[in-house]
PDB file of C-alpha atoms and ligand atoms in Angstrom:
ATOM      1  CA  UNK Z   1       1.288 -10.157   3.796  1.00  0.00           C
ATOM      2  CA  UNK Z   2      -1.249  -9.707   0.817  1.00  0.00           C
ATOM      3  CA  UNK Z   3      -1.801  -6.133  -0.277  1.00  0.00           C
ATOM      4  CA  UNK Z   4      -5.024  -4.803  -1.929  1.00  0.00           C
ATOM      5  CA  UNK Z   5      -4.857  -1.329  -3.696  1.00  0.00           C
ATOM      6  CA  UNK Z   6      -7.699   0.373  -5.364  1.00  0.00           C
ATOM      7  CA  UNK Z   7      -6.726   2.703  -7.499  1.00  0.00           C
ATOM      8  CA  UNK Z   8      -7.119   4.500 -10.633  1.00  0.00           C
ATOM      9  CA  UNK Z   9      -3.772   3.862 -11.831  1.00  0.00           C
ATOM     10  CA  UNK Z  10      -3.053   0.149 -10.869  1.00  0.00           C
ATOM     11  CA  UNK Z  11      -0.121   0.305 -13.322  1.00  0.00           C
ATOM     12  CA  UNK Z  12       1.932   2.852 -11.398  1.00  0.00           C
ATOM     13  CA  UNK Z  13       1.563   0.384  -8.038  1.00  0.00           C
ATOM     14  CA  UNK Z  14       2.417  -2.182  -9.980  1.00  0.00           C
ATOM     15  CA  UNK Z  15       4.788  -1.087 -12.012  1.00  0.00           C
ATOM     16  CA  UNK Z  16       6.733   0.480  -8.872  1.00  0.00           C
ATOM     17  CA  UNK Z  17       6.024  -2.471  -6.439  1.00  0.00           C
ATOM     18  CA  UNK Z  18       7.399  -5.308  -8.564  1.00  0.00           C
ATOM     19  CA  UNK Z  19      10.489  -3.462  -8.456  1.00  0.00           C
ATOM     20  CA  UNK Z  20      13.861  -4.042  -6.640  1.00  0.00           C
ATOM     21  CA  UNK Z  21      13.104  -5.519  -3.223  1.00  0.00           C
ATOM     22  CA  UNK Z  22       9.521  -5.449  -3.114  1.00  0.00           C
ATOM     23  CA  UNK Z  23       9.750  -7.431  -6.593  1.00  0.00           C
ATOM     24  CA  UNK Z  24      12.321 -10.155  -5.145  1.00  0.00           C
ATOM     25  CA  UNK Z  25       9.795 -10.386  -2.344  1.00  0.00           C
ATOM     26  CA  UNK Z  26       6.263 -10.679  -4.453  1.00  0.00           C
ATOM     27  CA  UNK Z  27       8.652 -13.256  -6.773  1.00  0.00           C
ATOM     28  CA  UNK Z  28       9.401 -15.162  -3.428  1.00  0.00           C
ATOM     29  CA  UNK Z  29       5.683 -15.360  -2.297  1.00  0.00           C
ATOM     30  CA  UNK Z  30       6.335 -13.901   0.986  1.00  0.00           C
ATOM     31  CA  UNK Z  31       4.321 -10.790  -0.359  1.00  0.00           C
ATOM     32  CA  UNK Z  32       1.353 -10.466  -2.753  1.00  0.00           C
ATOM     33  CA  UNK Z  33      -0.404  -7.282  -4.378  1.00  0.00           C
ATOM     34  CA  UNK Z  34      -3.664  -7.093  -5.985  1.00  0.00           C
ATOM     35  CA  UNK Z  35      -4.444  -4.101  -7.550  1.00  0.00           C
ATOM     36  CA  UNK Z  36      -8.144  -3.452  -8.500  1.00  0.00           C
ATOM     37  CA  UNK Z  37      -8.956  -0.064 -10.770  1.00  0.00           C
ATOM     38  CA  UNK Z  38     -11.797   1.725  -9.525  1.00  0.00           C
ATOM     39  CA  UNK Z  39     -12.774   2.200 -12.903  1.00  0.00           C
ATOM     40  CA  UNK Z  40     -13.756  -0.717 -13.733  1.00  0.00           C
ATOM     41  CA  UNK Z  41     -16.783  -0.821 -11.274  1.00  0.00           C
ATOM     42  CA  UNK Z  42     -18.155   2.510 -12.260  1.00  0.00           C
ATOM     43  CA  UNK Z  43     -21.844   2.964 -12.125  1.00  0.00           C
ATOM     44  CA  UNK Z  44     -22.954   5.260 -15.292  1.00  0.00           C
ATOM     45  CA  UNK Z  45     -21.539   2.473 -17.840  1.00  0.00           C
ATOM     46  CA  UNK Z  46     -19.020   5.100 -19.611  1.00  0.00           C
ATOM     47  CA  UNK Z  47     -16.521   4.316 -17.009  1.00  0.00           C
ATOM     48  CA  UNK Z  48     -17.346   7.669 -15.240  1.00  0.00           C
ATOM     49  CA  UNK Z  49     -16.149   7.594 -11.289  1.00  0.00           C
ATOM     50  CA  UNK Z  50     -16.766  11.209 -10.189  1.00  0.00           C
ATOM     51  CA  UNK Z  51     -18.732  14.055 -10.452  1.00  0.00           C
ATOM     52  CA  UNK Z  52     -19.569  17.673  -9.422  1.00  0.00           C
ATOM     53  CA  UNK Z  53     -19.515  18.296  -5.859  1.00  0.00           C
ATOM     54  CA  UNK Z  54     -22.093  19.331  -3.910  1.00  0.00           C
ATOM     55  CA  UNK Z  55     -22.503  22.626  -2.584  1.00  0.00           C
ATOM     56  CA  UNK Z  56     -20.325  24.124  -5.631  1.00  0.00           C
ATOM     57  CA  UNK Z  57     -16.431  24.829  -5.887  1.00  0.00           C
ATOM     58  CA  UNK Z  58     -13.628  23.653  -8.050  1.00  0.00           C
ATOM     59  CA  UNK Z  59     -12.499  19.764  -8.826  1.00  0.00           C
ATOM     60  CA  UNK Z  60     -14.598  16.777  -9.048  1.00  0.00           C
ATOM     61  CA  UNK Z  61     -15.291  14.358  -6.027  1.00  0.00           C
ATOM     62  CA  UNK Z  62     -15.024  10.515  -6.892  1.00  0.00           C
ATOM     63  CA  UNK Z  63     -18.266   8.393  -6.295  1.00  0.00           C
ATOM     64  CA  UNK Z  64     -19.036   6.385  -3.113  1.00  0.00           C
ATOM     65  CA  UNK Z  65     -20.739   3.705  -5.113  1.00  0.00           C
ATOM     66  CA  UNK Z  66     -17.880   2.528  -7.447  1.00  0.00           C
ATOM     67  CA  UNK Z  67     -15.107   2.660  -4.490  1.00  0.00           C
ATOM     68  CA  UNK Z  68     -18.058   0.896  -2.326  1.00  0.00           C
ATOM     69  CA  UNK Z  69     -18.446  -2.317  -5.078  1.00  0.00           C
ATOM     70  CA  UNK Z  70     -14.644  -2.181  -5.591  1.00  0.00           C
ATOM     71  CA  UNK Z  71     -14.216  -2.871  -1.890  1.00  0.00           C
ATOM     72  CA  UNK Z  72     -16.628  -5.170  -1.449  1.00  0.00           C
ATOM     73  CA  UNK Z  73     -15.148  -7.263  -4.434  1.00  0.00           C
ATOM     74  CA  UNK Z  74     -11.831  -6.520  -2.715  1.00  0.00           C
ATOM     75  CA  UNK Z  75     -13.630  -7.855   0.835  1.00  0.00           C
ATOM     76  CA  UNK Z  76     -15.380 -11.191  -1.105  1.00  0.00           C
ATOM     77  CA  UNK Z  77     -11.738 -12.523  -2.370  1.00  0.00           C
ATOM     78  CA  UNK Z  78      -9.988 -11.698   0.906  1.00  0.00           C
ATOM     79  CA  UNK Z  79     -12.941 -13.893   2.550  1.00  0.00           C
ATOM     80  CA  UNK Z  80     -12.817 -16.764   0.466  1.00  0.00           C
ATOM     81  CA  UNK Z  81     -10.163 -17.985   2.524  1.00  0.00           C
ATOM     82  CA  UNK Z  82     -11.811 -19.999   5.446  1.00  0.00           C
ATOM     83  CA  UNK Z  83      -9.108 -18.784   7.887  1.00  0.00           C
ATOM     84  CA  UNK Z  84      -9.551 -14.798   7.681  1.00  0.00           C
ATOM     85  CA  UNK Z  85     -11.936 -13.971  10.399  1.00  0.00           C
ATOM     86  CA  UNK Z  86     -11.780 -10.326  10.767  1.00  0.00           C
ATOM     87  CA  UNK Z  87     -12.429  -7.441   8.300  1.00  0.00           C
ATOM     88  CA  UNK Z  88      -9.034  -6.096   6.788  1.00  0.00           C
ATOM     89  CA  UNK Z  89      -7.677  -2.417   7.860  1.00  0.00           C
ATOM     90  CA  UNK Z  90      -8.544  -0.440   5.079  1.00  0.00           C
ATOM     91  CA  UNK Z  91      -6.001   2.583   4.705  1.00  0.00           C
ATOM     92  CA  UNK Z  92      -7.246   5.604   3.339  1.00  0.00           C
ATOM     93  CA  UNK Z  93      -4.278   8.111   1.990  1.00  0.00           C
ATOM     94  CA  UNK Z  94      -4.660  11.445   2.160  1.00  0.00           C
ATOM     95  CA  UNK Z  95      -3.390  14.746   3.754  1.00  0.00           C
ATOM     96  CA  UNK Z  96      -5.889  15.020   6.508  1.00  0.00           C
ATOM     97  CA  UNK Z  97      -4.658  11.218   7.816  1.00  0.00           C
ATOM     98  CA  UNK Z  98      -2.273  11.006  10.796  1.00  0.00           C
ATOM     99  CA  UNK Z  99       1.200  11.552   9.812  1.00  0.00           C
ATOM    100  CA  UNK Z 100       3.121   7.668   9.129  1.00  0.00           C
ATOM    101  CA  UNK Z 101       5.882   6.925  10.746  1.00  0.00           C
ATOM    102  CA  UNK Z 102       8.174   3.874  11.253  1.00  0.00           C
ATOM    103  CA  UNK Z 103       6.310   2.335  14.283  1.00  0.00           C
ATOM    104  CA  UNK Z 104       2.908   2.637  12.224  1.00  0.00           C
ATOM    105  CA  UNK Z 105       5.035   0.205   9.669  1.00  0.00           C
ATOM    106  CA  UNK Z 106       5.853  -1.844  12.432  1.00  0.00           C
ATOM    107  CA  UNK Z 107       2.582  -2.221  14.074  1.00  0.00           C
ATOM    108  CA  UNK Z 108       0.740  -2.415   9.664  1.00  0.00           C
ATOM    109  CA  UNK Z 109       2.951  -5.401   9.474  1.00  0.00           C
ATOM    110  CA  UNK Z 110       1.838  -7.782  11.894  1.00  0.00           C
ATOM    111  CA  UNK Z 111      -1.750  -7.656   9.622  1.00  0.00           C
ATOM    112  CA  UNK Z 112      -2.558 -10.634   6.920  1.00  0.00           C
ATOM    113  CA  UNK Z 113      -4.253  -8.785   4.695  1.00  0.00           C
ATOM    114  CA  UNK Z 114      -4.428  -4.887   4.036  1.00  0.00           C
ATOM    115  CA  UNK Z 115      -6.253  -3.188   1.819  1.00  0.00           C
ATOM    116  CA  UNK Z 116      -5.108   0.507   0.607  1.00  0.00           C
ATOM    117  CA  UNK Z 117      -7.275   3.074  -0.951  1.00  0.00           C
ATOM    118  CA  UNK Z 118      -6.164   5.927  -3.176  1.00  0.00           C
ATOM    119  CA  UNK Z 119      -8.311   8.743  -3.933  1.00  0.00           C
ATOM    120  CA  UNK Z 120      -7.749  11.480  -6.911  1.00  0.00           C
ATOM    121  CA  UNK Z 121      -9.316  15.031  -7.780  1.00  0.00           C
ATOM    122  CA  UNK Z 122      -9.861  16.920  -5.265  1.00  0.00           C
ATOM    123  CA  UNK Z 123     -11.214  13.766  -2.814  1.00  0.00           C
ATOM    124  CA  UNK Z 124     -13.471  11.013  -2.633  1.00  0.00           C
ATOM    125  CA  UNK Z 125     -17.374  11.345  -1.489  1.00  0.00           C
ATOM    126  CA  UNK Z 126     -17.260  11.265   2.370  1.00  0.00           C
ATOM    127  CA  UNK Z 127     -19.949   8.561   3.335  1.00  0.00           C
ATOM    128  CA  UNK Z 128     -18.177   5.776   1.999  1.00  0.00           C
ATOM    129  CA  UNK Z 129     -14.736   6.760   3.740  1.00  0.00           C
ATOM    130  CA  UNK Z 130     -17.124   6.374   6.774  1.00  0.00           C
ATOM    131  CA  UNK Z 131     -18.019   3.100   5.922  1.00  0.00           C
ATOM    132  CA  UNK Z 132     -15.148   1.844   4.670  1.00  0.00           C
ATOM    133  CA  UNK Z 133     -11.852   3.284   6.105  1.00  0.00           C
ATOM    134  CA  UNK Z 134     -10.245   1.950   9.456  1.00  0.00           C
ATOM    135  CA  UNK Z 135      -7.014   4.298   9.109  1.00  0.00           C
ATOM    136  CA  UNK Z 136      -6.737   7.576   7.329  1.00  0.00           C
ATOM    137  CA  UNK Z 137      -3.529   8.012   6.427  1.00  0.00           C
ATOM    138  CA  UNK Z 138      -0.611  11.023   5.408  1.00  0.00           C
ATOM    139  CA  UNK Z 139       3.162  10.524   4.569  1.00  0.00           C
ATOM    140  CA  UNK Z 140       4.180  14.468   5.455  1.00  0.00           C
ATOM    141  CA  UNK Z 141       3.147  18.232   5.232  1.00  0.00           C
ATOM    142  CA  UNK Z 142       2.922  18.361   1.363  1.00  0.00           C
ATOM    143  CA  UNK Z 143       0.442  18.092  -1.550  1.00  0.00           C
ATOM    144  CA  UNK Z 144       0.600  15.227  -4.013  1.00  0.00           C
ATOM    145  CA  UNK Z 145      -1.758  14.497  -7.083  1.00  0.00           C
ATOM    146  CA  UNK Z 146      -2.904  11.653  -5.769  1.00  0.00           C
ATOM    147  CA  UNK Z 147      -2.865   8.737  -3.056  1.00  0.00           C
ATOM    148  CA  UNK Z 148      -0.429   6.286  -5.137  1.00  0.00           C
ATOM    149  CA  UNK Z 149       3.046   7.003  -4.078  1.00  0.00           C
ATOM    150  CA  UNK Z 150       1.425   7.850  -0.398  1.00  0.00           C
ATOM    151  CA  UNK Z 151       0.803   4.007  -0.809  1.00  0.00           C
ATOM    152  CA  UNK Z 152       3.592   2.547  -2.397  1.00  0.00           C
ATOM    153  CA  UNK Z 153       5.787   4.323   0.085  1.00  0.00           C
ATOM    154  CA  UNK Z 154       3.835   3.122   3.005  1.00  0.00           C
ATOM    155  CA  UNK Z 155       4.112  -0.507   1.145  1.00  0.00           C
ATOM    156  CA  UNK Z 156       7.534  -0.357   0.846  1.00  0.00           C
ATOM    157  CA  UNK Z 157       8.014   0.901   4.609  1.00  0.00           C
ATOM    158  CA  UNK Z 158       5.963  -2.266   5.813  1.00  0.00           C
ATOM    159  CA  UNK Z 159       7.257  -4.890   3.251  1.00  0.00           C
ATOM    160  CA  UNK Z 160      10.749  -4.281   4.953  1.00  0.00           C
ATOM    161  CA  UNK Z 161       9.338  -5.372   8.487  1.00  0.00           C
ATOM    162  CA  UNK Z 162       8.286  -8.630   6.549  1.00  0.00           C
ATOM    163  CA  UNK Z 163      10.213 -11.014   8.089  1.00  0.00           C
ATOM    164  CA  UNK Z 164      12.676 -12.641   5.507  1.00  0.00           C
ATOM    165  CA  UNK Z 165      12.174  -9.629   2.769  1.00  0.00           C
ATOM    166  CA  UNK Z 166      15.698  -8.294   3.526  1.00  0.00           C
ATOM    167  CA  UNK Z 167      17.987 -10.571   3.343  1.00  0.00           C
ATOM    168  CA  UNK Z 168      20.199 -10.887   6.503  1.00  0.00           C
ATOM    169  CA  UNK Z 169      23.050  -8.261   5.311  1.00  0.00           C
ATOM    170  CA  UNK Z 170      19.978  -6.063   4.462  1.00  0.00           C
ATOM    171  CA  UNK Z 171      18.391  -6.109   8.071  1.00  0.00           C
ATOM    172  CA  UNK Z 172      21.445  -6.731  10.080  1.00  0.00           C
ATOM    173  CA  UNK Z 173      22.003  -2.805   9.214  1.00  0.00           C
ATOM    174  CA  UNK Z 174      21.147  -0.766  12.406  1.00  0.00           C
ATOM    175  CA  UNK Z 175      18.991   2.016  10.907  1.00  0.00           C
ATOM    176  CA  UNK Z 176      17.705   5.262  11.323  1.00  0.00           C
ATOM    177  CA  UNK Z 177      14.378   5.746  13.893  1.00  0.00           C
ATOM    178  CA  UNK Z 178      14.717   2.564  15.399  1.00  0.00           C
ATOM    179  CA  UNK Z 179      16.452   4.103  17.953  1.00  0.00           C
ATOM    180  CA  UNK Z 180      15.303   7.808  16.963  1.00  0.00           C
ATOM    181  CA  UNK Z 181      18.833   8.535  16.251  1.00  0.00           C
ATOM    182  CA  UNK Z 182      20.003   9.319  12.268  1.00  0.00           C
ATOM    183  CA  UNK Z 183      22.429   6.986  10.940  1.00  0.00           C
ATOM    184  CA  UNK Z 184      26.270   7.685  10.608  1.00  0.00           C
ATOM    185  CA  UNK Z 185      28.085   7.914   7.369  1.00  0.00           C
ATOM    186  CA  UNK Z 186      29.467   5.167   5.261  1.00  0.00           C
ATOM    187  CA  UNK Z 187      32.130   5.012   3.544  1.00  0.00           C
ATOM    188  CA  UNK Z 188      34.036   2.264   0.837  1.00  0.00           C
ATOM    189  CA  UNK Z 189      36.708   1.846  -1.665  1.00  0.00           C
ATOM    190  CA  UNK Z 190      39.268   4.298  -2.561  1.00  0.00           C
ATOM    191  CA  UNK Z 191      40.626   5.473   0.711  1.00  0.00           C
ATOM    192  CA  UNK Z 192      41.007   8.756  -0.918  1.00  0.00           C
ATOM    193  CA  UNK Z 193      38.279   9.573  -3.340  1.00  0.00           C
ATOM    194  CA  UNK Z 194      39.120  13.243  -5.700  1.00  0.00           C
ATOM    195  CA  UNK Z 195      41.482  14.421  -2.806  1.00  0.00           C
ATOM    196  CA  UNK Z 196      38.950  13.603  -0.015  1.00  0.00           C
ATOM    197  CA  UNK Z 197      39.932  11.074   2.634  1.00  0.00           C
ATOM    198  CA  UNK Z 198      37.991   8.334   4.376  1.00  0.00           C
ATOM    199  CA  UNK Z 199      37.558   8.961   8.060  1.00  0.00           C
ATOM    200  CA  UNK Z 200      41.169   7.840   9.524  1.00  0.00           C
ATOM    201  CA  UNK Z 201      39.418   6.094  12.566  1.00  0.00           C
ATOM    202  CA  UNK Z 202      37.333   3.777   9.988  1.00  0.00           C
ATOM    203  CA  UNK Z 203      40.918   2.255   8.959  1.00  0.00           C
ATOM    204  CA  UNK Z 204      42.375   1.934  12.119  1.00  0.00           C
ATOM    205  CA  UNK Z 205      40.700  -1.172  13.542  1.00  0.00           C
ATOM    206  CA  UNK Z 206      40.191  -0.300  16.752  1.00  0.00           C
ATOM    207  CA  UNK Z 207      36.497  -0.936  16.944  1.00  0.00           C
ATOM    208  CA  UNK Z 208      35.597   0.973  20.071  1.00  0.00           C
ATOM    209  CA  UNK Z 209      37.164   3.950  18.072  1.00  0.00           C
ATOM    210  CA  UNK Z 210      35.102   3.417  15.480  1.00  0.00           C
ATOM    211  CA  UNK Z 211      31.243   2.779  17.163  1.00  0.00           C
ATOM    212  CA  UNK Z 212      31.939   5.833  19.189  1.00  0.00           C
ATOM    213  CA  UNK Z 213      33.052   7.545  16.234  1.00  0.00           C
ATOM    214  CA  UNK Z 214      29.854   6.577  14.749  1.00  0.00           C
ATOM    215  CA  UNK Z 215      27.501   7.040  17.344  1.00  0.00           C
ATOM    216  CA  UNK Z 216      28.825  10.457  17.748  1.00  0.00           C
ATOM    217  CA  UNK Z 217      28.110  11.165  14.257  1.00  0.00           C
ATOM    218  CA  UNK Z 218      24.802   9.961  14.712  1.00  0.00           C
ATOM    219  CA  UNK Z 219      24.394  11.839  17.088  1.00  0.00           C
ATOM    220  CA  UNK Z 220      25.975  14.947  15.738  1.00  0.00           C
ATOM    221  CA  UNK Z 221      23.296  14.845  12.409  1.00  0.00           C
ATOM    222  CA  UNK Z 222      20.189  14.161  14.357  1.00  0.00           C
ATOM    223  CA  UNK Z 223      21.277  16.927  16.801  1.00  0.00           C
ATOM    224  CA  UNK Z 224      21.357  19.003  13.120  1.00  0.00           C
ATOM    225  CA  UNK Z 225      18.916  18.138  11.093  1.00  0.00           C
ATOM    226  CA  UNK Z 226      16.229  16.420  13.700  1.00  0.00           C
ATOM    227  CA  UNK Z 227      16.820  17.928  16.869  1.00  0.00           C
ATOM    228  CA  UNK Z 228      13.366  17.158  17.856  1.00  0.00           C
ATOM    229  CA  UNK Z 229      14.231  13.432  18.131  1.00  0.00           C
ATOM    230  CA  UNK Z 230      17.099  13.618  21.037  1.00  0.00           C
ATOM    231  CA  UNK Z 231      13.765  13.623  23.481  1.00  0.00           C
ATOM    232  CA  UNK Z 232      13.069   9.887  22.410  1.00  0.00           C
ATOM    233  CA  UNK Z 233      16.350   8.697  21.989  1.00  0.00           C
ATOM    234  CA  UNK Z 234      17.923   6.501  24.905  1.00  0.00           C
ATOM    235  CA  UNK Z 235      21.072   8.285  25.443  1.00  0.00           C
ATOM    236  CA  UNK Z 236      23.981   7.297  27.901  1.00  0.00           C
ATOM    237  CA  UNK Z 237      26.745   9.694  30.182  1.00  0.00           C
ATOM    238  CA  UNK Z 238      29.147  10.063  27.336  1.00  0.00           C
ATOM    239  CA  UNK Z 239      26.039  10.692  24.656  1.00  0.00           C
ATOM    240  CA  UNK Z 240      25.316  14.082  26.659  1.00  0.00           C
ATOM    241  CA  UNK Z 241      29.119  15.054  27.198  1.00  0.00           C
ATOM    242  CA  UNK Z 242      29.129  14.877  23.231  1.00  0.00           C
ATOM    243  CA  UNK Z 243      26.105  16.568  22.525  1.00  0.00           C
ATOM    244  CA  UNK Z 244      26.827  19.026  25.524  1.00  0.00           C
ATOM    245  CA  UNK Z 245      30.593  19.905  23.801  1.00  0.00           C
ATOM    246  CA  UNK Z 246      28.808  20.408  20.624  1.00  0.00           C
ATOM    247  CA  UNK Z 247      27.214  23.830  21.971  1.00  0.00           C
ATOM    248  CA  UNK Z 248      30.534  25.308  23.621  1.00  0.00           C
TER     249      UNK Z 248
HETATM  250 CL1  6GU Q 301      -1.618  10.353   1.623  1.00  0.00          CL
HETATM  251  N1  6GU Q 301      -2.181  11.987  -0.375  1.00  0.00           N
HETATM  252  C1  6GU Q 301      -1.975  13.115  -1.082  1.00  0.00           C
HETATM  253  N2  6GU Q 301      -2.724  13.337  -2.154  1.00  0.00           N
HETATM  254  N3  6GU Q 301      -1.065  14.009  -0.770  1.00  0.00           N
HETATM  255  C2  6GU Q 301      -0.320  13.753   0.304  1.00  0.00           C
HETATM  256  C3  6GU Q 301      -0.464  12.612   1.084  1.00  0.00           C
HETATM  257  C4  6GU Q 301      -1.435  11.737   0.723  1.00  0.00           C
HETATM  258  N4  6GU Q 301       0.414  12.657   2.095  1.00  0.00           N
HETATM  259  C5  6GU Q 301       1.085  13.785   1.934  1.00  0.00           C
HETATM  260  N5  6GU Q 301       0.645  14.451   0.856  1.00  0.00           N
END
């Protein structure tokens, strides 16, 4: 998986993606990120990417032209190898995209190449997003300064479906939204931490005991914090007793 991010920060991608896991993975070759700073192909000579928008109002709209020769730059080097055929995706992040979830990660991952596009101010010039962008892309109902963490966060998401990033105690974790349940608590060392006990069932070794103890607690949290996804989940007799007890 080979990750191309235009930016006008490259040092905050790669500062945060050659961290912890994503680092171990770049290290290992089984992921590489090329940042390219939009700056650098600016048009005016003073390094200048934006301007006034059109039609009046506050903030200043970055150029087509520099994001356009970035990209194509971007495009040439992904090219070079012989064996690419098709045009990369080309992720656009902002709050007007479709909202990511886990099974956009999922499907992102199966690409070779993708190439991520992060826009500042108050947005980029429209006609080269239409040339340009395949996806247009949000992480949630909030505002953020610009399209950076919206892209390391959807890096991180699809590095992780990378086969052989997480090691096998990493991935052998069920996990939350897989099966649009929550995950359960955890719990280690002490058994009793500032007067507060583990979970009796979690040292009695009786397993049943303890995955129905879990799964109830799964499905106890989703029921309170994500109610909403109980419609997707797959859920069997004793699932609905539970959840069914919970309102008496
Ligand atoms: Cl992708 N960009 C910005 N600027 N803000 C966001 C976002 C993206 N997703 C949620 N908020």
């Amino acid at each position: 998986m080979n990750f191309y991010v235009m930016t006008l920060f490259p040092e905050m991608i790669e500062q945060g993606m050659h961290t912890s896991i994503t680092g171990r993975a770049i290290a290992k070759g089984l992921l590489s990120l090329k940042t390219v700073n939009i700056r650098d192909y600016s048009v005016t000579g003073n390094g200048r990417i934006d301007d006034y928008p059109y039609g009046g109002g506050a903030g200043m709209v970055m150029q087509a032209e520099p994001i356009w020769r970035a990209y194509e730059d971007v495009k040439k080097q992904i090219q070079a190898d012989p064996a690419v055929s098709e045009s990369p995706r080309v992720i656009y992040l902002t709050p007007q995209g479709r909202v990511f979830h886990q099974e956009m990660a999922q499907e992102l991952a199966a690409e070779e190449n993708l190439i991520f596009l992060c826009g500042h101010y108050e947005g980029v010039d429209e006609r080269v997003i239409e040339a340009i962008v395949t996806d247009q892309v949000s992480i949630g109902d909030y505002v953020l300064t610009g399209g950076e963490l919206p892209a390391m966060v959807m890096m991180d998401a699809i590095s992780r479906m990378v086969p052989g990033v997480l090691s096998n105690a990493e991935s052998g974790q069920s996990e939350s939204f897989s099966d649009h349940l929550l995950e359960y608590p955890q719990y280690s060392r002490p058994e009793v931490w500032r007067d507060r006990p583990v979970p009796p069932v979690l040292l009695s070794g009786h397993h049943g005991n303890v995955d129905r103890w879990r799964r109830e607690q799964s499905l106890l949290r989703t029921m309170q914090n994500r109610p909403e996804l109980l419609k997707d989940a797959k859920l069997g007799k004793k699932d609905i007793a539970f959840l069914e007890s919970l309102s008496d």
